[in-house]
């Protein structure tokens, strides 16, 4: 057998075994059979926008260890409709201002905060104050100081705080993590890519008061997080440069597009990009003996693609959010380490604050994550 076909065969066999391992690790039904937690967690969705309605609601219906137990919404009528349509009691419809009343709802264990970024801290603190565990969407908050407040509130309440980093459970990203951890190809020294799309009209995501920044806070954060996974380390310094705005009337007080670099202690370097003007959705990590590329698309909910120097990667589809919810639910029910804890969300905010400082000052900014 020629070397390339031998390599391809090995790659195929490895992929099969990795695929099987990942599929087993991520397959809730199989895991549930192995040791089933005794009950399902009652989950309240706080914020009924696009992500809650389009992704988390269907995901909750597929989970083994969660059930939709209520909602927090600004519209009581919308809440009652959700209660009727999705089978939870109307008493479990709360307004953002009445979240404290959740304390008396014994059928609620966890609140999933899916509101605009600058409200994450307030809603997380209220959920913890009502004695509930919390999953908070990315970005965890709009400042490191807010992250600290959220962590302190959950600690005081004796409840867990996880972040909605759904890609931790996706097999393409699991393969990147595996290669980074085993150093099978050597350490990843060069990372490139990013996440961006063209925003058609002004929405809250382009308002500093609600979003805390522009595309960096929304989609750039995926590339920040992935670079740390590839390096298996936090960066020691960053540089950044904002590109000139092509539509300043939309991006009044936030960046429209941003290039940044992340330097790691071992000499590894990431060169990344985010934008609300240009499409990009891929990530590549290179080592001395090979590389892995995820995407395009790399960071989407479904339809991901990937390849290594040995050829294409292919994994069966899965609903990232369902696996994500089940993994967190299991760790709460079994009191094991959280898969995507608040510390990761805080670490990313530390890096993002440094990136914004670098863009503002034009300086290389040390990162103390
Ligand atoms: P959205 O605009 O569709 O929904 C936001 C919800 O918050 C709406 O129901 C809105 O009514 C409610 N809300 C409460 N108070 C508000 C206020 N003062 N101003 C505006 N809205 C208010 O947004 P979305 O796309 O669902 O995003 C919500 C959060 O989820 C964001 O933090 C976003 O970053 C995150 N998100 C994560 C992913 C992921 O893949 N992990 C994907 C999409 C969104």
Coordinates of C-alpha atoms and ligand atoms in Angstrom, one line a residue:
X1 CA 0.0 0.0 0.0
X2 CA 1.4 3.5 -0.9
X3 CA 2.2 5.9 1.9
X4 CA -0.7 8.3 1.0
X5 CA -3.3 5.5 0.8
X6 CA -1.9 4.0 4.1
X7 CA -2.2 7.5 5.7
X8 CA -5.7 7.9 4.3
X9 CA -6.6 4.5 5.6
X10 CA -5.2 5.3 9.1
X11 CA -7.0 8.6 9.0
X12 CA -10.2 6.9 8.0
X13 CA -9.9 4.4 10.8
X14 CA -8.9 7.1 13.3
X15 CA -11.9 9.2 12.2
X16 CA -14.1 6.2 12.6
X17 CA -12.9 5.6 16.1
X18 CA -12.9 9.3 17.0
X19 CA -16.3 9.7 15.4
X20 CA -17.6 6.7 17.4
X21 CA -16.0 8.0 20.7
X22 CA -17.5 11.4 20.1
X23 CA -20.8 10.0 19.1
X24 CA -20.9 7.8 22.2
X25 CA -19.7 10.6 24.5
X26 CA -22.3 12.9 23.0
X27 CA -25.2 10.6 22.5
X28 CA -27.5 11.4 25.4
X29 CA -29.7 8.3 25.0
X30 CA -26.7 5.9 25.3
X31 CA -25.3 7.8 28.2
X32 CA -28.7 7.9 29.9
X33 CA -28.8 4.1 29.7
X34 CA -25.4 3.8 31.3
X35 CA -26.5 5.7 34.5
X36 CA -29.7 7.7 34.3
X37 CA -30.1 10.7 36.7
X38 CA -33.3 10.2 38.5
X39 CA -35.1 13.3 37.4
X40 CA -35.2 16.0 34.7
X41 CA -34.2 19.6 35.6
X42 CA -37.0 22.2 35.2
X43 CA -35.6 24.9 32.9
X44 CA -36.9 28.5 32.6
X45 CA -36.0 30.4 29.4
X46 CA -35.5 34.1 30.3
X47 CA -35.9 36.0 27.0
X48 CA -38.0 34.6 24.2
X49 CA -36.2 36.0 21.2
X50 CA -34.7 34.3 18.1
X51 CA -32.2 32.0 19.8
X52 CA -34.6 30.9 22.6
X53 CA -37.5 30.3 20.2
X54 CA -35.5 28.9 17.2
X55 CA -32.9 26.8 18.9
X56 CA -33.3 26.3 22.6
X57 CA -37.0 25.4 22.6
X58 CA -36.6 22.6 20.1
X59 CA -33.4 21.5 21.8
X60 CA -35.1 21.3 25.2
X61 CA -37.7 18.9 23.6
X62 CA -34.8 16.6 22.5
X63 CA -33.0 16.5 25.9
X64 CA -33.0 13.6 28.2
X65 CA -32.4 15.5 31.5
X66 CA -34.2 18.8 31.0
X67 CA -37.8 20.0 30.5
X68 CA -39.2 23.4 29.8
X69 CA -40.7 24.5 33.1
X70 CA -41.5 28.2 32.5
X71 CA -40.5 31.5 30.9
X72 CA -39.5 35.0 31.8
X73 CA -40.8 37.5 29.3
X74 CA -41.9 41.2 29.1
X75 CA -45.2 40.1 27.7
X76 CA -47.6 38.2 30.0
X77 CA -49.8 37.3 27.0
X78 CA -46.8 35.8 25.1
X79 CA -45.9 33.8 28.3
X80 CA -49.4 32.4 28.6
X81 CA -49.3 31.3 24.9
X82 CA -46.0 29.5 25.6
X83 CA -47.5 27.9 28.7
X84 CA -50.4 26.6 26.7
X85 CA -48.4 25.5 23.7
X86 CA -45.5 23.9 25.5
X87 CA -47.2 22.4 28.5
X88 CA -46.1 24.2 31.6
X89 CA -48.3 25.9 34.2
X90 CA -49.3 29.6 33.8
X91 CA -48.0 30.3 37.3
X92 CA -44.5 29.8 35.8
X93 CA -44.7 32.9 33.6
X94 CA -42.6 35.7 35.2
X95 CA -41.7 39.2 34.1
X96 CA -38.0 40.3 34.4
X97 CA -39.0 42.4 37.4
X98 CA -40.7 39.5 39.2
X99 CA -37.9 36.9 38.9
X100 CA -37.5 36.9 42.6
X101 CA -40.9 35.1 42.9
X102 CA -39.3 32.1 41.2
X103 CA -38.0 31.2 44.6
X104 CA -41.3 29.6 45.5
X105 CA -41.4 27.5 42.3
X106 CA -40.1 24.1 43.4
X107 CA -40.6 22.7 39.9
X108 CA -37.9 25.1 38.5
X109 CA -34.2 24.3 38.9
X110 CA -32.4 26.3 36.3
X111 CA -32.8 29.6 34.4
X112 CA -31.3 30.0 30.9
X113 CA -30.6 33.7 30.3
X114 CA -31.0 34.6 26.7
X115 CA -31.5 38.3 26.7
X116 CA -29.3 41.1 25.2
X117 CA -25.7 41.0 26.4
X118 CA -25.9 44.0 28.8
X119 CA -28.8 42.4 30.7
X120 CA -27.1 39.1 31.3
X121 CA -25.6 40.2 34.6
X122 CA -28.8 41.6 36.0
X123 CA -30.9 38.5 35.0
X124 CA -28.3 36.1 36.2
X125 CA -28.1 37.8 39.6
X126 CA -31.9 37.7 39.9
X127 CA -32.1 34.0 39.0
X128 CA -29.4 33.1 41.5
X129 CA -31.2 35.3 44.1
X130 CA -34.3 33.1 43.5
X131 CA -32.1 30.1 44.3
X132 CA -31.8 28.7 40.7
X133 CA -28.9 27.4 38.8
X134 CA -28.0 29.5 35.7
X135 CA -26.9 29.1 32.2
X136 CA -26.0 32.4 30.6
X137 CA -25.6 33.0 26.9
X138 CA -22.4 34.3 25.4
X139 CA -20.9 36.8 25.9
X140 CA -21.2 36.2 29.6
X141 CA -21.5 39.9 30.3
X142 CA -20.2 43.2 28.9
X143 CA -17.4 43.6 31.4
X144 CA -15.1 41.5 33.6
X145 CA -16.5 43.4 36.6
X146 CA -20.0 42.2 35.8
X147 CA -18.7 38.6 35.4
X148 CA -17.3 38.9 38.9
X149 CA -20.7 40.1 40.3
X150 CA -22.4 37.1 38.6
X151 CA -19.9 34.6 39.9
X152 CA -20.2 36.0 43.4
X153 CA -24.1 35.9 43.3
X154 CA -24.2 32.3 42.2
X155 CA -21.5 31.3 44.7
X156 CA -23.5 33.0 47.5
X157 CA -26.7 31.2 46.4
X158 CA -24.8 27.9 46.2
X159 CA -25.9 27.5 42.6
X160 CA -23.9 26.8 39.4
X161 CA -23.3 29.2 36.6
X162 CA -22.5 27.9 33.1
X163 CA -22.0 29.6 29.7
X164 CA -23.8 28.8 26.5
X165 CA -20.6 27.6 24.6
X166 CA -22.5 25.1 22.5
X167 CA -19.5 24.3 20.3
X168 CA -17.7 22.4 23.0
X169 CA -20.0 19.5 22.2
X170 CA -19.7 19.6 18.4
X171 CA -17.6 16.7 17.0
X172 CA -15.6 19.0 14.7
X173 CA -14.6 21.1 17.6
X174 CA -14.1 18.1 19.8
X175 CA -11.6 16.8 17.2
X176 CA -9.7 20.2 17.3
X177 CA -9.7 19.9 21.1
X178 CA -8.4 16.3 21.0
X179 CA -5.6 17.2 18.6
X180 CA -4.7 20.2 20.7
X181 CA -4.7 18.2 23.9
X182 CA -2.8 15.1 22.6
X183 CA -0.4 17.2 20.5
X184 CA -0.6 14.4 18.0
X185 CA 0.6 16.9 15.3
X186 CA 2.7 18.9 17.7
X187 CA 1.4 22.1 19.4
X188 CA -0.7 24.3 17.2
X189 CA 1.5 27.4 16.5
X190 CA -0.5 29.3 13.9
X191 CA -4.3 29.9 14.1
X192 CA -6.2 31.9 11.6
X193 CA -9.9 32.6 10.7
X194 CA -12.8 34.4 12.3
X195 CA -16.5 34.9 12.3
X196 CA -18.4 37.7 10.6
X197 CA -21.6 38.5 8.6
X198 CA -23.2 41.4 6.9
X199 CA -25.7 43.0 9.3
X200 CA -28.5 44.4 7.1
X201 CA -30.1 47.0 9.5
X202 CA -29.4 48.4 12.9
X203 CA -30.6 46.1 15.8
X204 CA -29.6 46.0 19.5
X205 CA -26.5 44.1 18.5
X206 CA -25.1 47.3 17.0
X207 CA -25.9 49.4 20.1
X208 CA -23.2 49.7 22.7
X209 CA -25.7 50.1 25.6
X210 CA -27.3 46.7 24.9
X211 CA -24.5 44.8 23.2
X212 CA -21.4 46.1 25.0
X213 CA -19.6 46.3 21.7
X214 CA -20.0 45.2 18.0
X215 CA -19.3 41.9 16.2
X216 CA -16.5 41.1 18.7
X217 CA -19.0 40.7 21.5
X218 CA -21.4 38.7 19.3
X219 CA -19.4 36.5 16.9
X220 CA -15.7 37.4 17.3
X221 CA -15.9 35.8 20.7
X222 CA -16.2 32.4 19.0
X223 CA -12.8 32.9 17.4
X224 CA -11.3 34.2 20.7
X225 CA -12.5 31.0 22.5
X226 CA -11.4 28.7 19.7
X227 CA -7.9 30.1 19.7
X228 CA -7.6 29.3 23.4
X229 CA -8.9 25.8 22.8
X230 CA -6.3 25.3 20.0
X231 CA -3.5 26.7 22.1
X232 CA -4.8 25.0 25.2
X233 CA -3.7 28.2 27.0
X234 CA -4.8 31.7 27.6
X235 CA -3.0 34.4 25.6
X236 CA -0.3 36.5 27.1
X237 CA -0.9 39.6 24.9
X238 CA -3.1 40.9 22.1
X239 CA -2.9 43.6 19.4
X240 CA -6.0 44.9 17.5
X241 CA -7.0 47.3 14.8
X242 CA -10.5 48.5 13.9
X243 CA -11.1 48.7 10.1
X244 CA -12.6 52.0 8.8
X245 CA -16.5 52.0 9.0
X246 CA -18.3 51.7 5.7
X247 CA -21.7 52.3 7.4
X248 CA -21.0 54.7 10.3
X249 CA -24.7 55.5 10.6
X250 CA -25.4 51.9 11.8
X251 CA -22.2 51.3 13.8
X252 CA -22.3 54.6 15.7
X253 CA -20.7 53.5 19.0
X254 CA -19.4 50.0 18.2
X255 CA -16.8 48.6 15.8
X256 CA -18.0 47.4 12.4
X257 CA -14.9 45.2 11.7
X258 CA -11.9 44.3 13.7
X259 CA -8.6 42.4 13.1
X260 CA -6.8 41.1 16.2
X261 CA -3.9 38.9 17.2
X262 CA -3.4 36.7 20.2
X263 CA 0.1 35.7 21.4
X264 CA 0.7 32.6 23.5
X265 CA 3.6 31.9 25.9
X266 CA 4.9 29.1 23.7
X267 CA 5.2 31.4 20.7
X268 CA 1.9 30.3 19.1
X269 CA 0.0 33.1 17.4
X270 CA -3.6 33.6 16.3
X271 CA -4.6 36.2 13.6
X272 CA -8.3 36.6 13.6
X273 CA -11.1 38.8 12.2
X274 CA -14.7 39.7 13.0
X275 CA -17.2 41.9 11.2
X276 CA -20.7 43.0 10.8
X277 CA -19.9 43.9 7.2
X278 CA -18.1 40.8 5.7
X279 CA -18.9 37.2 5.9
X280 CA -16.3 34.8 7.4
X281 CA -16.9 31.6 9.3
X282 CA -13.8 29.4 9.6
X283 CA -10.9 28.5 11.8
X284 CA -7.6 26.8 11.0
X285 CA -4.9 25.6 13.4
X286 CA -1.5 24.6 12.1
X287 CA 1.2 22.5 13.8
X288 CA 4.5 21.1 12.6
X289 CA 3.1 17.8 11.5
X290 CA -0.3 18.8 10.1
X291 CA -3.3 21.0 10.4
X292 CA -7.1 21.1 11.0
X293 CA -9.5 23.4 9.5
X294 CA -13.1 23.8 10.6
X295 CA -15.4 25.5 8.1
X296 CA -16.8 27.2 6.3
X297 CA -19.0 27.0 8.2
X298 CA -17.1 26.5 11.5
X299 CA -19.3 28.2 14.1
X300 CA -22.9 27.7 12.9
X301 CA -25.5 25.6 14.5
X302 CA -25.5 22.9 11.9
X303 CA -23.9 21.9 8.5
X304 CA -20.4 22.3 9.8
X305 CA -17.5 21.1 7.6
X306 CA -13.9 20.3 8.4
X307 CA -10.7 18.7 7.2
X308 CA -7.2 17.9 8.3
X309 CA -4.0 17.6 6.2
X310 CA -5.2 13.9 5.7
X311 CA -8.5 14.7 4.2
X312 CA -12.1 15.7 5.0
X313 CA -13.7 15.1 8.4
X314 CA -17.3 14.0 8.4
X315 CA -19.5 13.5 11.5
X316 CA -23.2 12.8 11.8
X317 CA -25.4 15.8 12.5
X318 CA -26.3 16.6 16.1
X319 CA -28.2 19.4 17.9
X320 CA -25.4 21.2 19.7
X321 CA -27.8 22.9 22.1
X322 CA -29.5 19.6 23.2
X323 CA -26.2 18.0 24.0
X324 CA -25.0 21.2 25.7
X325 CA -28.1 21.3 27.9
X326 CA -27.9 17.6 28.8
X327 CA -24.2 17.9 29.6
X328 CA -24.8 20.8 32.0
X329 CA -27.9 19.1 33.5
X330 CA -26.0 15.9 34.2
X331 CA -23.1 17.8 35.9
X332 CA -25.7 19.6 38.1
X333 CA -27.6 16.4 38.9
X334 CA -24.5 14.4 39.6
X335 CA -22.5 17.3 41.2
X336 CA -19.6 16.9 38.8
X337 CA -17.5 19.6 37.2
X338 CA -19.4 21.9 34.8
X339 CA -18.3 21.4 31.2
X340 CA -18.5 25.2 30.3
X341 CA -18.2 27.0 33.6
X342 CA -18.4 30.8 34.3
X343 CA -14.6 30.9 34.6
X344 CA -14.4 30.4 30.8
X345 CA -16.9 33.2 30.1
X346 CA -14.9 35.5 32.4
X347 CA -11.6 34.5 30.8
X348 CA -13.0 35.5 27.4
X349 CA -14.2 38.8 28.7
X350 CA -10.7 39.5 30.1
X351 CA -9.3 38.9 26.6
X352 CA -12.0 40.9 24.9
X353 CA -11.4 43.9 27.2
X354 CA -7.7 43.7 26.3
X355 CA -8.5 43.5 22.6
X356 CA -10.7 46.6 22.8
X357 CA -8.0 48.4 24.8
X358 CA -5.4 47.4 22.1
X359 CA -7.7 48.7 19.3
X360 CA -8.3 52.0 21.2
X361 CA -4.6 52.6 22.0
X362 CA -2.8 51.0 19.1
X363 CA -0.6 49.2 21.7
X364 CA 0.2 45.6 22.4
X365 CA -1.8 44.8 25.6
X366 CA -0.7 42.1 28.0
X367 CA -3.5 39.8 29.1
X368 CA -3.9 38.8 32.7
X369 CA -6.6 36.2 32.5
Ligands
LIG1 P1 -33.2 38.6 20.3 O1 -33.2 40.0 20.0 O2 -33.9 37.7 19.2 O3 -33.9 38.2 21.7 C1 -33.7 39.0 22.8 C2 -34.8 38.8 23.8 O4 -34.5 39.6 25.0 C3 -36.2 39.2 23.3 O5 -37.1 38.3 23.6 C4 -36.4 40.5 23.9 O6 -37.8 40.8 24.1 C5 -35.7 40.3 25.3 N1 -35.4 41.5 26.0 C6 -35.6 41.7 27.3 N2 -35.3 42.9 27.7 C7 -34.9 43.6 26.6 C8 -34.4 44.9 26.3 N3 -34.3 45.8 27.3 N4 -34.1 45.2 25.0 C9 -34.2 44.3 24.1 N5 -34.6 43.1 24.2 C10 -35.0 42.7 25.5 O7 -31.7 38.1 20.5 P2 -31.1 36.6 20.4 O8 -30.5 36.4 19.1 O9 -32.1 35.6 20.9 O10 -29.9 36.8 21.4 C11 -30.1 36.8 22.8 C12 -28.7 36.4 23.5 O11 -28.4 35.0 23.1 C13 -27.6 37.3 23.2 O12 -26.8 37.4 24.3 C14 -26.8 36.5 22.1 O13 -25.4 36.8 22.1 C15 -27.1 35.1 22.5 N6 -27.0 34.1 21.4 C16 -26.3 33.0 21.5 C17 -26.2 32.2 20.4 C18 -25.4 30.9 20.5 O14 -25.2 30.3 19.5 N7 -24.9 30.5 21.6 C19 -26.9 32.4 19.2 C20 -27.7 33.5 19.2 C21 -27.8 34.4 20.3

